[in-house]
């Protein structure tokens, strides 16, 4: 079983749609959680951290459920520019030294 | 802006060659990392370094070594390249919990 598992995708959604990605992790001792975004042929970039209380950044909302070892990302009012691969990332160390990346979920927002 | 640069975007090497991948960061970060990214497998950590001359194995260190002689530079070395090391190699450095990645080197071993 992979340490971090994501919906395989791809997700193809129309502009304006709401889309949700899920991720599960196997190591209950994991300390921190993140979503990274990776555009085609580009490097990953931090999208947002994920907290147990949930956090929101504009159209993006991330949630963490430690009991179920489950992380989610919700994107509201999708834009064409949201098209990318979204990587679920789990930090085993608490100091960003031992990150485990999911294989990513590809999103395409269609006009 | 944090800048992480890698010496090459594309590299083609022959089986058995020694390969050097260079990474430089300009923000005085202590922690630096080397990953490889393969379809369906995501990013996997090869090695990381938390200080000059210090290194630790990641999840897939076999076939690789690293060198960190200066704080800003972290090198990945393939002692004898093999075809299964064909991959995208990404370097990163850390500020707090955020990892900043270089643009990647696509290495093909023939």
PDB file of C-alpha atoms in Angstrom, chain A residues 12-67:
ATOM      1  CA  UNK A  12     -12.332  17.263 -16.399  1.00  0.00           C
ATOM      2  CA  UNK A  13     -14.730  19.946 -15.187  1.00  0.00           C
ATOM      3  CA  UNK A  14     -16.383  23.001 -16.743  1.00  0.00           C
ATOM      4  CA  UNK A  15     -15.428  26.508 -15.685  1.00  0.00           C
ATOM      5  CA  UNK A  16     -17.298  27.542 -12.583  1.00  0.00           C
ATOM      6  CA  UNK A  17     -17.666  24.011 -11.246  1.00  0.00           C
ATOM      7  CA  UNK A  18     -16.758  22.904  -7.752  1.00  0.00           C
ATOM      8  CA  UNK A  19     -14.336  19.999  -7.588  1.00  0.00           C
ATOM      9  CA  UNK A  20     -12.988  18.018  -4.648  1.00  0.00           C
ATOM     10  CA  UNK A  21      -9.861  15.911  -4.359  1.00  0.00           C
ATOM     11  CA  UNK A  22      -9.257  13.321  -1.693  1.00  0.00           C
ATOM     12  CA  UNK A  23      -6.130  11.838  -0.247  1.00  0.00           C
ATOM     13  CA  UNK A  24      -5.424   9.200   2.401  1.00  0.00           C
ATOM     14  CA  UNK A  25      -2.187   8.550   4.243  1.00  0.00           C
ATOM     15  CA  UNK A  26      -1.049   5.449   6.087  1.00  0.00           C
ATOM     16  CA  UNK A  27       1.428   6.765   8.662  1.00  0.00           C
ATOM     17  CA  UNK A  28      -0.552   7.889  11.697  1.00  0.00           C
ATOM     18  CA  UNK A  29       2.541   9.618  13.099  1.00  0.00           C
ATOM     19  CA  UNK A  30       2.628  12.089  10.213  1.00  0.00           C
ATOM     20  CA  UNK A  31       3.076  15.611  11.426  1.00  0.00           C
ATOM     21  CA  UNK A  32       2.101  18.081   8.732  1.00  0.00           C
ATOM     22  CA  UNK A  33       0.115  18.065   5.545  1.00  0.00           C
ATOM     23  CA  UNK A  34       0.133  20.106   2.371  1.00  0.00           C
ATOM     24  CA  UNK A  35      -1.258  20.474  -1.092  1.00  0.00           C
ATOM     25  CA  UNK A  36       1.209  21.319  -3.855  1.00  0.00           C
ATOM     26  CA  UNK A  37       0.314  22.306  -7.383  1.00  0.00           C
ATOM     27  CA  UNK A  38       2.337  21.232 -10.416  1.00  0.00           C
ATOM     28  CA  UNK A  39       1.696  22.756 -13.824  1.00  0.00           C
ATOM     29  CA  UNK A  40       2.560  20.763 -16.926  1.00  0.00           C
ATOM     30  CA  UNK A  41       6.342  20.500 -17.355  1.00  0.00           C
ATOM     31  CA  UNK A  42       6.937  22.722 -14.315  1.00  0.00           C
ATOM     32  CA  UNK A  43       8.128  22.190 -10.778  1.00  0.00           C
ATOM     33  CA  UNK A  44       5.728  21.672  -7.847  1.00  0.00           C
ATOM     34  CA  UNK A  45       4.779  24.743  -5.827  1.00  0.00           C
ATOM     35  CA  UNK A  46       3.153  24.934  -2.419  1.00  0.00           C
ATOM     36  CA  UNK A  47      -0.566  25.653  -2.712  1.00  0.00           C
ATOM     37  CA  UNK A  48      -1.535  25.504   0.936  1.00  0.00           C
ATOM     38  CA  UNK A  49      -0.942  23.829   4.244  1.00  0.00           C
ATOM     39  CA  UNK A  50      -3.677  21.679   5.760  1.00  0.00           C
ATOM     40  CA  UNK A  51      -4.758  21.980   9.384  1.00  0.00           C
ATOM     41  CA  UNK A  52      -7.136  19.963  11.509  1.00  0.00           C
ATOM     42  CA  UNK A  53      -9.341  23.007  11.864  1.00  0.00           C
ATOM     43  CA  UNK A  54      -9.491  23.364   8.111  1.00  0.00           C
ATOM     44  CA  UNK A  55      -8.203  26.332   6.205  1.00  0.00           C
ATOM     45  CA  UNK A  56      -9.401  28.440   3.350  1.00  0.00           C
ATOM     46  CA  UNK A  57      -7.534  30.550   0.822  1.00  0.00           C
ATOM     47  CA  UNK A  58      -9.896  32.265  -1.558  1.00  0.00           C
ATOM     48  CA  UNK A  59     -11.606  29.598  -3.656  1.00  0.00           C
ATOM     49  CA  UNK A  60      -9.536  26.808  -2.099  1.00  0.00           C
ATOM     50  CA  UNK A  61     -10.449  24.947   1.087  1.00  0.00           C
ATOM     51  CA  UNK A  62      -8.365  22.198   2.653  1.00  0.00           C
ATOM     52  CA  UNK A  63      -9.470  19.819   5.383  1.00  0.00           C
ATOM     53  CA  UNK A  64      -7.681  17.243   7.499  1.00  0.00           C
ATOM     54  CA  UNK A  65      -9.264  14.375   9.384  1.00  0.00           C
ATOM     55  CA  UNK A  66      -6.564  12.785  11.553  1.00  0.00           C
ATOM     56  CA  UNK A  67      -8.830  10.046  12.863  1.00  0.00           C
TER      57      UNK A  67
END
